[in-house]
mmCIF file of C-alpha atoms in Angstrom:
data_model
loop_
_atom_site.group_PDB
_atom_site.id
_atom_site.type_symbol
_atom_site.label_atom_id
_atom_site.label_comp_id
_atom_site.label_asym_id
_atom_site.label_seq_id
_atom_site.Cartn_x
_atom_site.Cartn_y
_atom_site.Cartn_z
ATOM 1 C CA MET A 1 -26.366 -9.113 -17.427
ATOM 2 C CA SER A 2 -22.841 -7.843 -15.760
ATOM 3 C CA LEU A 3 -19.781 -9.632 -16.733
ATOM 4 C CA SER A 4 -18.838 -11.455 -13.480
ATOM 5 C CA ILE A 5 -15.614 -13.190 -12.447
ATOM 6 C CA ILE A 6 -15.235 -15.814 -10.319
ATOM 7 C CA GLN A 7 -13.752 -15.572 -6.896
ATOM 8 C CA PRO A 8 -10.375 -17.149 -6.733
ATOM 9 C CA MET A 9 -9.222 -18.599 -3.223
ATOM 10 C CA ILE A 10 -6.146 -17.429 -1.563
ATOM 11 C CA CYS A 11 -4.937 -19.412 1.234
ATOM 12 C CA GLY A 12 -8.338 -20.210 2.610
ATOM 13 C CA GLN A 13 -9.711 -16.597 1.908
ATOM 14 C CA ALA A 14 -12.126 -15.436 -0.867
ATOM 15 C CA PHE A 15 -10.453 -13.163 -2.815
ATOM 16 C CA SER A 16 -12.764 -11.113 -4.818
ATOM 17 C CA GLY A 17 -12.669 -10.472 -9.033
ATOM 18 C CA ARG A 18 -15.664 -8.200 -9.377
ATOM 19 C CA PHE A 19 -16.783 -7.680 -6.104
ATOM 20 C CA GLY A 20 -14.345 -6.609 -3.347
ATOM 21 C CA ILE A 21 -14.343 -7.076 0.446
ATOM 22 C CA LEU A 22 -15.739 -3.409 1.421
ATOM 23 C CA HIS A 23 -15.842 -2.007 4.850
ATOM 24 C CA ASN A 24 -18.808 0.973 6.213
ATOM 25 C CA LEU A 25 -18.787 4.012 4.409
ATOM 26 C CA SER A 26 -17.506 6.962 5.743
ATOM 27 C CA LYS A 27 -16.727 9.509 2.929
ATOM 28 C CA LYS A 28 -18.620 12.530 1.629
ATOM 29 C CA ILE A 29 -18.911 14.119 -1.414
ATOM 30 C CA PHE A 30 -16.588 17.071 -2.151
ATOM 31 C CA HIS A 31 -17.283 20.105 -4.419
ATOM 32 C CA ARG A 32 -13.755 21.659 -4.764
ATOM 33 C CA ASN A 33 -12.997 25.326 -6.529
ATOM 34 C CA TYR A 34 -9.726 25.816 -6.792
ATOM 35 C CA ALA A 35 -7.695 28.380 -9.005
ATOM 36 C CA ASN A 36 -5.937 27.720 -12.468
ATOM 37 C CA HIS A 37 -2.600 28.749 -11.866
ATOM 38 C CA GLN A 38 -2.210 29.199 -15.557
ATOM 39 C CA SER A 39 -5.581 30.760 -16.624
ATOM 40 C CA LYS A 40 -6.217 32.235 -13.065
ATOM 41 C CA GLN A 41 -9.922 31.319 -13.326
ATOM 42 C CA LEU A 42 -12.136 29.724 -11.128
ATOM 43 C CA GLU A 43 -12.453 26.172 -11.769
ATOM 44 C CA VAL A 44 -15.357 23.952 -10.431
ATOM 45 C CA ILE A 45 -14.943 20.186 -9.840
ATOM 46 C CA TYR A 46 -17.612 17.871 -9.123
ATOM 47 C CA LEU A 47 -15.947 14.653 -7.394
ATOM 48 C CA ILE A 48 -16.592 12.098 -4.917
ATOM 49 C CA GLY A 49 -14.044 10.151 -2.646
ATOM 50 C CA LEU A 50 -14.083 6.569 -3.156
ATOM 51 C CA ILE A 51 -13.337 4.178 -0.324
ATOM 52 C CA ASN A 52 -10.739 1.280 -1.317
ATOM 53 C CA LYS A 53 -10.411 -1.568 0.656
ATOM 54 C CA ARG A 54 -7.440 -3.430 0.201
ATOM 55 C CA ASN A 55 -6.832 -2.462 -3.493
ATOM 56 C CA VAL A 56 -9.657 -4.839 -4.452
ATOM 57 C CA GLN A 57 -12.347 -2.507 -4.905
ATOM 58 C CA TYR A 58 -13.895 0.684 -4.906
ATOM 59 C CA TYR A 59 -17.020 2.044 -3.781
ATOM 60 C CA GLY A 60 -19.030 5.328 -2.892
ATOM 61 C CA PRO A 61 -22.157 6.893 -1.356
ATOM 62 C CA ILE A 62 -25.358 7.222 -2.674
ATOM 63 C CA GLN A 63 -28.435 8.425 -1.075
ATOM 64 C CA MET A 64 -31.951 6.989 -1.884
ATOM 65 C CA GLY A 65 -35.815 7.565 -1.507
ATOM 66 C CA THR A 66 -37.813 10.371 0.235
ATOM 67 C CA PRO A 67 -36.578 11.159 2.591
ATOM 68 C CA ASN A 68 -32.721 10.086 1.846
ATOM 69 C CA GLN A 69 -31.964 6.714 2.794
ATOM 70 C CA GLN A 70 -27.919 6.238 2.636
ATOM 71 C CA LEU A 71 -26.414 3.237 0.941
ATOM 72 C CA SER A 72 -23.240 2.438 -0.456
ATOM 73 C CA VAL A 73 -22.485 1.272 -4.031
ATOM 74 C CA ILE A 74 -19.687 -0.617 -6.148
ATOM 75 C CA PHE A 75 -19.159 2.042 -9.043
ATOM 76 C CA ASP A 76 -19.132 -0.941 -11.560
ATOM 77 C CA THR A 77 -18.305 0.050 -15.288
ATOM 78 C CA GLY A 78 -18.590 -3.526 -16.251
ATOM 79 C CA SER A 79 -22.603 -3.712 -16.057
ATOM 80 C CA PRO A 80 -25.627 -1.431 -16.658
ATOM 81 C CA TYR A 81 -28.315 -2.101 -13.545
ATOM 82 C CA LEU A 82 -28.318 -0.498 -10.070
ATOM 83 C CA TRP A 83 -29.565 -2.547 -7.671
ATOM 84 C CA VAL A 84 -29.555 -2.346 -4.033
ATOM 85 C CA PRO A 85 -30.703 -4.801 -1.054
ATOM 86 C CA SER A 86 -34.533 -4.411 0.067
ATOM 87 C CA ASP A 87 -36.183 -4.465 3.378
ATOM 88 C CA LYS A 88 -37.146 -8.155 1.948
ATOM 89 C CA CYS A 89 -33.892 -9.348 2.898
ATOM 90 C CA THR A 90 -32.906 -11.551 5.760
ATOM 91 C CA LEU A 91 -29.912 -12.562 7.032
ATOM 92 C CA LEU A 92 -30.589 -16.078 5.747
ATOM 93 C CA LYS A 93 -31.184 -14.568 1.878
ATOM 94 C CA CYS A 94 -28.700 -11.904 1.520
ATOM 95 C CA HIS A 95 -25.432 -10.655 2.670
ATOM 96 C CA LEU A 96 -24.783 -8.684 5.371
ATOM 97 C CA SER A 97 -25.503 -4.962 4.218
ATOM 98 C CA LYS A 98 -27.727 -2.074 5.122
ATOM 99 C CA ARG A 99 -31.353 -2.383 3.478
ATOM 100 C CA PHE A 100 -33.652 0.411 1.820
ATOM 101 C CA TYR A 101 -36.845 0.273 3.463
ATOM 102 C CA THR A 102 -39.150 1.145 0.776
ATOM 103 C CA GLN A 103 -41.851 1.863 3.294
ATOM 104 C CA LYS A 104 -40.133 4.596 4.678
ATOM 105 C CA SER A 105 -39.907 6.293 0.944
ATOM 106 C CA THR A 106 -43.050 8.456 -0.081
ATOM 107 C CA THR A 107 -41.434 8.279 -3.675
ATOM 108 C CA TYR A 108 -40.613 4.479 -3.657
ATOM 109 C CA LYS A 109 -42.866 2.434 -6.768
ATOM 110 C CA ASN A 110 -43.126 -1.060 -7.196
ATOM 111 C CA TYR A 111 -43.247 -2.525 -10.681
ATOM 112 C CA SER A 112 -44.530 -5.852 -9.492
ATOM 113 C CA GLN A 113 -41.960 -7.168 -11.791
ATOM 114 C CA SER A 114 -39.760 -10.047 -10.293
ATOM 115 C CA ASP A 115 -36.096 -10.489 -11.946
ATOM 116 C CA GLU A 116 -32.602 -12.062 -11.477
ATOM 117 C CA ILE A 117 -29.056 -10.786 -12.661
ATOM 118 C CA GLU A 118 -26.734 -13.675 -12.890
ATOM 119 C CA TYR A 119 -22.774 -13.104 -12.045
ATOM 120 C CA ALA A 120 -20.044 -15.809 -12.584
ATOM 121 C CA SER A 121 -19.665 -15.381 -8.815
ATOM 122 C CA GLY A 122 -23.311 -15.603 -7.702
ATOM 123 C CA SER A 123 -26.320 -14.066 -8.430
ATOM 124 C CA CYS A 124 -29.276 -11.580 -7.115
ATOM 125 C CA LYS A 125 -32.903 -11.929 -7.125
ATOM 126 C CA GLY A 126 -35.232 -8.783 -6.660
ATOM 127 C CA PHE A 127 -38.204 -6.824 -7.712
ATOM 128 C CA TRP A 128 -38.115 -3.766 -10.260
ATOM 129 C CA GLY A 129 -39.326 -0.475 -9.059
ATOM 130 C CA SER A 130 -38.278 3.286 -9.083
ATOM 131 C CA ASP A 131 -37.216 5.765 -6.665
ATOM 132 C CA TYR A 132 -35.035 8.781 -6.376
ATOM 133 C CA VAL A 133 -31.576 8.462 -6.444
ATOM 134 C CA GLN A 134 -28.288 10.876 -5.978
ATOM 135 C CA LEU A 135 -24.768 11.126 -4.947
ATOM 136 C CA LEU A 136 -24.465 11.740 -1.329
ATOM 137 C CA GLY A 137 -25.049 15.506 -0.747
ATOM 138 C CA ASP A 138 -25.272 16.338 -4.524
ATOM 139 C CA SER A 139 -29.017 17.703 -5.461
ATOM 140 C CA ASN A 140 -28.120 18.255 -8.983
ATOM 141 C CA THR A 141 -27.722 14.346 -9.840
ATOM 142 C CA ARG A 142 -31.084 13.783 -8.285
ATOM 143 C CA VAL A 143 -32.802 11.767 -10.657
ATOM 144 C CA LEU A 144 -35.573 9.187 -10.754
ATOM 145 C CA THR A 145 -34.526 5.958 -11.950
ATOM 146 C CA ASN A 146 -35.462 2.060 -12.398
ATOM 147 C CA ILE A 147 -33.965 -0.107 -9.696
ATOM 148 C CA LEU A 148 -33.614 -3.800 -8.750
ATOM 149 C CA PHE A 149 -34.779 -3.856 -5.210
ATOM 150 C CA THR A 150 -33.121 -7.544 -4.125
ATOM 151 C CA TYR A 151 -34.505 -10.101 -1.718
ATOM 152 C CA TYR A 152 -32.398 -12.759 -2.281
ATOM 153 C CA ASP A 153 -28.477 -13.167 -3.138
ATOM 154 C CA SER A 154 -25.787 -15.816 -3.524
ATOM 155 C CA GLY A 155 -22.198 -15.851 -3.708
ATOM 156 C CA PHE A 156 -21.510 -12.448 -2.006
ATOM 157 C CA ASP A 157 -20.954 -13.186 1.442
ATOM 158 C CA ALA A 158 -17.346 -11.374 1.390
ATOM 159 C CA VAL A 159 -18.995 -8.130 -0.025
ATOM 160 C CA GLN A 160 -19.598 -5.808 2.223
ATOM 161 C CA SER A 161 -20.990 -2.893 0.057
ATOM 162 C CA ASP A 162 -24.589 -2.522 0.027
ATOM 163 C CA GLY A 163 -25.286 -2.733 -3.903
ATOM 164 C CA LEU A 164 -23.857 -1.874 -7.213
ATOM 165 C CA LEU A 165 -24.378 1.229 -9.771
ATOM 166 C CA GLY A 166 -23.560 -0.054 -13.045
ATOM 167 C CA LEU A 167 -21.925 2.378 -15.338
ATOM 168 C CA SER A 168 -21.520 0.466 -18.286
ATOM 169 C CA ASN A 169 -21.984 1.631 -21.920
ATOM 170 C CA GLU A 170 -25.116 0.569 -22.298
ATOM 171 C CA LYS A 171 -26.916 2.830 -24.807
ATOM 172 C CA GLU A 172 -30.532 1.691 -23.756
ATOM 173 C CA ILE A 173 -30.359 1.971 -19.842
ATOM 174 C CA ASP A 174 -29.351 5.285 -18.720
ATOM 175 C CA ASN A 175 -27.643 5.403 -15.477
ATOM 176 C CA ILE A 176 -27.968 8.508 -13.116
ATOM 177 C CA PHE A 177 -25.801 11.091 -14.804
ATOM 178 C CA ASP A 178 -27.273 10.515 -18.410
ATOM 179 C CA LEU A 179 -30.769 10.838 -16.857
ATOM 180 C CA ALA A 180 -29.275 14.051 -14.680
ATOM 181 C CA TYR A 181 -27.842 15.436 -17.904
ATOM 182 C CA LYS A 182 -31.035 14.656 -20.292
ATOM 183 C CA GLU A 183 -33.106 17.164 -17.448
ATOM 184 C CA GLY A 184 -30.534 19.651 -17.661
ATOM 185 C CA ASN A 185 -29.353 19.581 -14.397
ATOM 186 C CA ILE A 186 -25.437 18.802 -15.114
ATOM 187 C CA LYS A 187 -23.703 20.138 -17.949
ATOM 188 C CA SER A 188 -22.295 16.479 -18.912
ATOM 189 C CA ASN A 189 -22.582 13.016 -18.538
ATOM 190 C CA LEU A 190 -18.727 12.337 -18.514
ATOM 191 C CA PHE A 191 -17.610 10.555 -15.630
ATOM 192 C CA ALA A 192 -13.484 9.510 -14.897
ATOM 193 C CA MET A 193 -11.897 7.632 -12.302
ATOM 194 C CA GLU A 194 -9.079 7.991 -10.581
ATOM 195 C CA LEU A 195 -8.255 4.718 -8.777
ATOM 196 C CA LYS A 196 -5.198 4.534 -6.257
ATOM 197 C CA SER A 197 -3.457 2.502 -3.492
ATOM 198 C CA LYS A 198 -5.083 2.759 -0.229
ATOM 199 C CA GLU A 199 -2.825 4.969 1.102
ATOM 200 C CA GLU A 200 -3.983 7.717 -1.567
ATOM 201 C CA GLN A 201 -7.446 8.893 -1.875
ATOM 202 C CA SER A 202 -9.125 7.718 -4.766
ATOM 203 C CA LEU A 203 -11.812 10.176 -6.694
ATOM 204 C CA PHE A 204 -14.633 9.371 -8.933
ATOM 205 C CA TYR A 205 -14.982 12.807 -11.203
ATOM 206 C CA TYR A 206 -18.286 13.713 -13.021
ATOM 207 C CA ASP A 207 -20.128 16.391 -14.621
ATOM 208 C CA GLU A 208 -17.258 19.001 -15.319
ATOM 209 C CA ILE A 209 -14.140 17.062 -15.906
ATOM 210 C CA PRO A 210 -10.801 18.973 -14.293
ATOM 211 C CA ASN A 211 -8.993 20.419 -17.535
ATOM 212 C CA GLU A 212 -5.705 18.882 -15.597
ATOM 213 C CA ILE A 213 -7.396 15.715 -16.585
ATOM 214 C CA MET A 214 -9.054 16.232 -19.936
ATOM 215 C CA ASN A 215 -6.178 18.665 -21.797
ATOM 216 C CA ASN A 216 -3.921 15.561 -21.225
ATOM 217 C CA VAL A 217 -5.983 12.168 -22.123
ATOM 218 C CA GLU A 218 -5.248 10.345 -25.404
ATOM 219 C CA TRP A 219 -8.809 8.792 -26.697
ATOM 220 C CA VAL A 220 -9.480 5.534 -27.931
ATOM 221 C CA ARG A 221 -12.938 4.512 -29.555
ATOM 222 C CA VAL A 222 -15.255 1.812 -27.693
ATOM 223 C CA LEU A 223 -16.324 -1.116 -30.060
ATOM 224 C CA ARG A 224 -19.688 -1.931 -28.454
ATOM 225 C CA ASN A 225 -22.838 0.050 -27.590
ATOM 226 C CA ASP A 226 -23.004 -1.767 -24.515
ATOM 227 C CA TYR A 227 -19.755 -2.172 -22.675
ATOM 228 C CA TRP A 228 -16.699 -0.029 -22.611
ATOM 229 C CA THR A 229 -14.651 -2.320 -24.792
ATOM 230 C CA VAL A 230 -11.584 -1.348 -26.939
ATOM 231 C CA LYS A 231 -9.364 -3.109 -29.605
ATOM 232 C CA VAL A 232 -6.179 -4.662 -28.704
ATOM 233 C CA LEU A 233 -3.994 -4.675 -31.513
ATOM 234 C CA SER A 234 -1.184 -6.877 -29.744
ATOM 235 C CA ILE A 235 0.437 -7.659 -25.938
ATOM 236 C CA SER A 236 4.301 -8.261 -25.351
ATOM 237 C CA VAL A 237 5.901 -9.515 -22.444
ATOM 238 C CA ASN A 238 9.319 -8.226 -21.740
ATOM 239 C CA GLY A 239 9.313 -7.033 -25.513
ATOM 240 C CA GLN A 240 7.995 -10.402 -27.006
ATOM 241 C CA PHE A 241 4.904 -10.231 -28.793
ATOM 242 C CA ILE A 242 2.298 -12.760 -28.155
ATOM 243 C CA LYS A 243 -0.398 -13.726 -30.149
ATOM 244 C CA ALA A 244 -3.544 -13.211 -28.357
ATOM 245 C CA GLY A 245 -5.643 -15.431 -30.426
ATOM 246 C CA LYS A 246 -9.282 -14.789 -31.037
ATOM 247 C CA TYR A 247 -8.681 -12.022 -28.127
ATOM 248 C CA LYS A 248 -9.068 -8.935 -29.909
ATOM 249 C CA GLU A 249 -10.717 -6.692 -27.488
ATOM 250 C CA ALA A 250 -10.524 -5.691 -23.684
ATOM 251 C CA LEU A 251 -13.516 -4.570 -21.622
ATOM 252 C CA ILE A 252 -12.481 -1.519 -19.069
ATOM 253 C CA ASP A 253 -13.852 -2.640 -16.083
ATOM 254 C CA SER A 254 -14.044 -0.758 -12.619
ATOM 255 C CA GLY A 255 -15.666 -3.792 -10.868
ATOM 256 C CA THR A 256 -13.408 -6.348 -11.771
ATOM 257 C CA SER A 257 -10.244 -6.305 -9.397
ATOM 258 C CA LEU A 258 -7.573 -8.280 -11.401
ATOM 259 C CA LEU A 259 -6.562 -8.284 -15.017
ATOM 260 C CA TYR A 260 -7.712 -11.221 -17.065
ATOM 261 C CA LEU A 261 -5.604 -12.045 -20.315
ATOM 262 C CA PRO A 262 -5.523 -14.695 -22.816
ATOM 263 C CA GLU A 263 -3.745 -18.028 -21.654
ATOM 264 C CA LYS A 264 -1.012 -17.963 -23.884
ATOM 265 C CA VAL A 265 -0.065 -14.580 -22.575
ATOM 266 C CA VAL A 266 -0.604 -15.461 -18.654
ATOM 267 C CA LEU A 267 1.829 -18.581 -19.109
ATOM 268 C CA SER A 268 4.157 -16.264 -20.535
ATOM 269 C CA ILE A 269 4.002 -14.077 -17.862
ATOM 270 C CA PHE A 270 4.080 -16.669 -15.403
ATOM 271 C CA GLU A 271 6.948 -18.317 -16.750
ATOM 272 C CA GLU A 272 9.115 -15.262 -16.574
ATOM 273 C CA LEU A 273 8.099 -15.017 -12.970
ATOM 274 C CA ILE A 274 9.052 -18.305 -11.800
ATOM 275 C CA LEU A 275 12.854 -17.607 -13.153
ATOM 276 C CA SER A 276 12.944 -14.449 -10.934
ATOM 277 C CA ASN A 277 12.107 -16.581 -7.772
ATOM 278 C CA CYS A 278 8.037 -16.189 -7.685
ATOM 279 C CA ARG A 279 5.958 -19.709 -7.508
ATOM 280 C CA LEU A 280 2.899 -21.301 -7.841
ATOM 281 C CA LEU A 281 0.792 -21.867 -4.678
ATOM 282 C CA ASP A 282 -3.090 -23.369 -5.043
ATOM 283 C CA GLY A 283 -2.694 -22.284 -8.583
ATOM 284 C CA ASN A 284 -2.113 -18.825 -7.823
ATOM 285 C CA MET A 285 1.169 -16.606 -8.494
ATOM 286 C CA PHE A 286 2.985 -15.338 -5.712
ATOM 287 C CA CYS A 287 6.194 -12.962 -5.781
ATOM 288 C CA PRO A 288 8.498 -11.645 -2.689
ATOM 289 C CA CYS A 289 6.679 -8.965 -1.763
ATOM 290 C CA SER A 290 9.547 -6.823 -1.245
ATOM 291 C CA ILE A 291 11.248 -6.164 -4.559
ATOM 292 C CA PRO A 292 14.009 -3.099 -4.465
ATOM 293 C CA LYS A 293 13.581 -0.766 -6.977
ATOM 294 C CA SER A 294 17.193 -1.691 -8.760
ATOM 295 C CA GLU A 295 15.179 -5.396 -9.233
ATOM 296 C CA VAL A 296 11.944 -4.466 -10.399
ATOM 297 C CA ASP A 297 13.444 -4.631 -13.901
ATOM 298 C CA ASN A 298 13.877 -8.182 -13.325
ATOM 299 C CA TYR A 299 10.509 -8.794 -13.453
ATOM 300 C CA PRO A 300 8.330 -8.947 -16.518
ATOM 301 C CA LYS A 301 7.148 -5.892 -18.170
ATOM 302 C CA ILE A 302 3.606 -6.242 -19.902
ATOM 303 C CA ALA A 303 2.837 -3.544 -22.706
ATOM 304 C CA MET A 304 -0.538 -3.733 -24.420
ATOM 305 C CA PHE A 305 -1.118 -2.030 -27.309
ATOM 306 C CA LEU A 306 -4.705 -0.645 -28.052
ATOM 307 C CA GLU A 307 -5.615 1.892 -30.984
ATOM 308 C CA GLY A 308 -3.232 4.838 -30.532
ATOM 309 C CA ILE A 309 -1.802 3.789 -26.891
ATOM 310 C CA ILE A 310 0.123 1.498 -25.089
ATOM 311 C CA LEU A 311 -0.669 0.480 -21.729
ATOM 312 C CA GLU A 312 2.471 -0.776 -19.912
ATOM 313 C CA LEU A 313 2.638 -2.434 -16.402
ATOM 314 C CA ASP A 314 5.312 -3.703 -14.289
ATOM 315 C CA ILE A 315 5.806 -5.551 -11.040
ATOM 316 C CA THR A 316 4.651 -2.874 -8.548
ATOM 317 C CA ASP A 317 1.182 -2.374 -11.155
ATOM 318 C CA TYR A 318 0.273 -6.253 -11.010
ATOM 319 C CA MET A 319 1.212 -7.272 -7.321
ATOM 320 C CA ILE A 320 -1.374 -7.111 -4.775
ATOM 321 C CA LEU A 321 0.656 -6.378 -1.389
ATOM 322 C CA ASP A 322 -2.759 -6.653 0.703
ATOM 323 C CA PHE A 323 -2.871 -10.502 -0.303
ATOM 324 C CA SER A 324 0.190 -12.119 1.201
ATOM 325 C CA PHE A 325 1.665 -15.551 2.395
ATOM 326 C CA GLN A 326 5.037 -16.122 3.843
ATOM 327 C CA GLY A 327 6.438 -12.674 2.610
ATOM 328 C CA MET A 328 5.211 -13.565 -1.073
ATOM 329 C CA CYS A 329 2.369 -11.622 -2.360
ATOM 330 C CA TYR A 330 -0.479 -12.119 -4.745
ATOM 331 C CA ILE A 331 -0.210 -11.624 -8.589
ATOM 332 C CA GLY A 332 -3.498 -10.463 -9.759
ATOM 333 C CA ILE A 333 -3.211 -11.381 -13.332
ATOM 334 C CA GLU A 334 -5.549 -14.364 -14.085
ATOM 335 C CA VAL A 335 -6.681 -16.384 -17.173
ATOM 336 C CA GLU A 336 -10.002 -15.202 -19.099
ATOM 337 C CA SER A 337 -11.617 -18.559 -19.812
ATOM 338 C CA GLN A 338 -15.394 -17.534 -19.816
ATOM 339 C CA MET A 339 -15.482 -14.832 -22.754
ATOM 340 C CA ASN A 340 -13.846 -13.751 -25.670
ATOM 341 C CA LEU A 341 -12.436 -10.580 -24.443
ATOM 342 C CA MET A 342 -10.155 -9.532 -22.094
ATOM 343 C CA ILE A 343 -10.813 -7.649 -18.819
ATOM 344 C CA PHE A 344 -8.802 -4.359 -17.918
ATOM 345 C CA GLY A 345 -9.688 -4.334 -14.430
ATOM 346 C CA ASP A 346 -8.546 -2.375 -11.290
ATOM 347 C CA ILE A 347 -4.905 -3.475 -11.698
ATOM 348 C CA VAL A 348 -5.024 -1.429 -15.265
ATOM 349 C CA MET A 349 -7.022 1.199 -13.813
ATOM 350 C CA ARG A 350 -4.831 2.030 -11.007
ATOM 351 C CA LYS A 351 -2.256 3.060 -13.455
ATOM 352 C CA TYR A 352 -4.241 5.696 -15.457
ATOM 353 C CA VAL A 353 -6.890 8.001 -15.006
ATOM 354 C CA ILE A 354 -9.435 6.935 -17.388
ATOM 355 C CA VAL A 355 -12.288 9.232 -18.899
ATOM 356 C CA PHE A 356 -15.627 7.390 -19.699
ATOM 357 C CA ASP A 357 -17.415 9.174 -22.771
ATOM 358 C CA LYS A 358 -20.737 7.533 -23.372
ATOM 359 C CA GLN A 359 -22.176 10.376 -26.360
ATOM 360 C CA ASN A 360 -19.368 9.915 -28.351
ATOM 361 C CA ASN A 361 -18.354 6.456 -27.671
ATOM 362 C CA LYS A 362 -14.738 6.834 -26.531
ATOM 363 C CA ILE A 363 -12.314 6.423 -23.403
ATOM 364 C CA GLY A 364 -9.679 8.452 -22.638
ATOM 365 C CA PHE A 365 -6.566 7.552 -21.130
ATOM 366 C CA LYS A 366 -4.242 10.032 -18.868
ATOM 367 C CA GLY A 367 -0.473 9.325 -18.595
ATOM 368 C CA VAL A 368 -0.151 6.640 -21.513
ATOM 369 C CA GLU A 369 2.532 6.357 -24.308
ATOM 370 C CA LYS A 370 1.358 7.178 -27.600
ATOM 371 C CA LEU A 371 1.777 4.183 -30.415
ATOM 372 C CA THR A 372 2.989 5.588 -33.456
ATOM 373 C CA ASN A 373 2.224 4.887 -36.877
ATOM 374 C CA ILE A 374 5.298 2.937 -37.377
ATOM 375 C CA LYS A 375 5.030 0.745 -34.225
ATOM 376 C CA THR A 376 1.431 0.166 -35.327
ATOM 377 C CA THR A 377 2.429 -1.100 -39.103
ATOM 378 C CA ALA A 378 5.119 -3.331 -37.019
ATOM 379 C CA ILE A 379 2.561 -4.719 -34.827
ATOM 380 C CA PHE A 380 -0.033 -5.704 -37.769
ATOM 381 C CA TRP A 381 2.995 -7.769 -39.142
ATOM 382 C CA ILE A 382 4.114 -9.507 -36.429
ATOM 383 C CA GLU A 383 0.502 -10.532 -35.875
ATOM 384 C CA ILE A 384 0.026 -11.787 -39.072
ATOM 385 C CA PHE A 385 3.349 -13.356 -39.936
ATOM 386 C CA GLY A 386 5.325 -13.136 -36.806
ATOM 387 C CA PHE A 387 8.937 -11.784 -36.231
ATOM 388 C CA GLY A 388 10.276 -12.682 -39.583
ATOM 389 C CA ALA A 389 7.998 -9.906 -41.153
ATOM 390 C CA ILE A 390 9.965 -7.513 -39.319
ATOM 391 C CA ILE A 391 13.154 -8.886 -40.489
ATOM 392 C CA ILE A 392 11.716 -8.510 -44.032
ATOM 393 C CA SER A 393 10.191 -5.214 -43.639
ATOM 394 C CA CYS A 394 13.768 -3.654 -42.393
ATOM 395 C CA LEU A 395 15.747 -5.366 -45.039
ATOM 396 C CA LEU A 396 13.333 -4.030 -47.739
ATOM 397 C CA LEU A 397 13.174 -0.763 -46.172
ATOM 398 C CA GLN A 398 16.911 -0.546 -46.329
ATOM 399 C CA MET A 399 16.986 -1.349 -50.068
ATOM 400 C CA LYS A 400 15.086 1.142 -50.453
ATOM 401 C CA LEU A 401 17.122 3.911 -48.761
ATOM 402 C CA MET A 402 20.208 2.343 -50.918
ATOM 403 C CA LYS A 403 18.220 3.095 -54.320
ATOM 404 C CA LEU A 404 17.667 6.551 -52.917
#
C-alpha cells in the first residue's frame, strides 16, 4: 500500500499532498549525446522530461500494450505498484483521464483477480493483469509487467494524470527498470530525479546516470527494504535543535508535494514565521509572496541532519508561489500525524538531484553539505541531554587542551 497524504484545502481548492493537479502530456523522451569537456569522450545520457504542474506534482509518459497506447503516470518513489485506468472506468466511477483499452492490446492478459489500493486521500479498485510497458520512445525499457487496471477510484478528482508508476524500494516487487536490467536491456536499474520549479525543465534519468551527477553525490544508506527511508539524526530551526521524539526516519517521496515533519518542529517553524509577518489561514501558513533577497535570512532556516549529510531549506525552498491568497503564498510544511516517520517530498527534492540505488540500498544527494564527525557527535549529545551536554563537552575539551 502506498503511503499517501490527505489533501489539505487552500481557499476552497484541493491542494494535493500526494497527487498533484496535472495537465495533458506533451513531453517526449530525450536521448542526448554530449561531449565531456574534461575527458573529451562521448557520454550517452538516458532521460525523460517530466511535466511540472504548479510545483506540486511531476509526471511523465509511458506506452503500454501492443500496439502502444500512451498514458501519463506520476513517477512515485513512495509506492511500489503500477496502475492505470482501464476501459471499464466511467465518468461516474473514475477521475477524468485517458483509459487503457484492454481489448485493443494483443498482449494484454487478465489475471481475474480484483484488488484495492488504499490511500489516505482515497482509493482505487481494479483487477490485476499484465502487459508490456515502456518509457515513451525507448524500446530498451519495454518489459512485461504486472499492472492494476482500475475500474473505480475515489478522492482523485483533482488528479489529471492517468495513473501511477511505483518506484519504491520494495525488493519483492520489480519496477520496469529492475525488469529491463534483469533482462539485459539496460546497464543499470539506477534512476535519478532532478526536480525543478515550473520555469525549468525537470528531468528523470535512468540506466546510465550522467558522470556530472554520479561524481558529485554523497551516499546515504537506506534503512528499509520496502521504502526509501533514511535515518534522521536531528532537525534544527534557525540553529536551534528540536527533539523529534519517535520520528527517526524520513521517506524520500517524489509523489508527495510537501514536507511533513513532527508537530514540535512544525510549531517551532510556524512560531518563527508568525514573527516574520506570516499568518495562519484556515490552519495553513501563508507568507508574503514577494520577499527581497536581502530579507530571506529573516525567515526560518531548516536543517535536517542525516547520516553524513545536512539537508538545508530556506523560505525560497518551502514556499509554493503557485498557491497564493491576497499576496500571501502557501508554506508547504505540514504536521505528520499518520505515520511514525517524516516525509521529504518535492519541497526537499527540488533542492537536490537525488539518485536511487535499489540494488545497493542507498540514496545519493548532489549538492549537499557533508556532516563532519564533530557535528555528528554534537548532535548525538544534544539529542540525549540537550544543549547542556555541548557546554560540558566544550569544558572537557578545554581542560584536555590545557593539560597538553
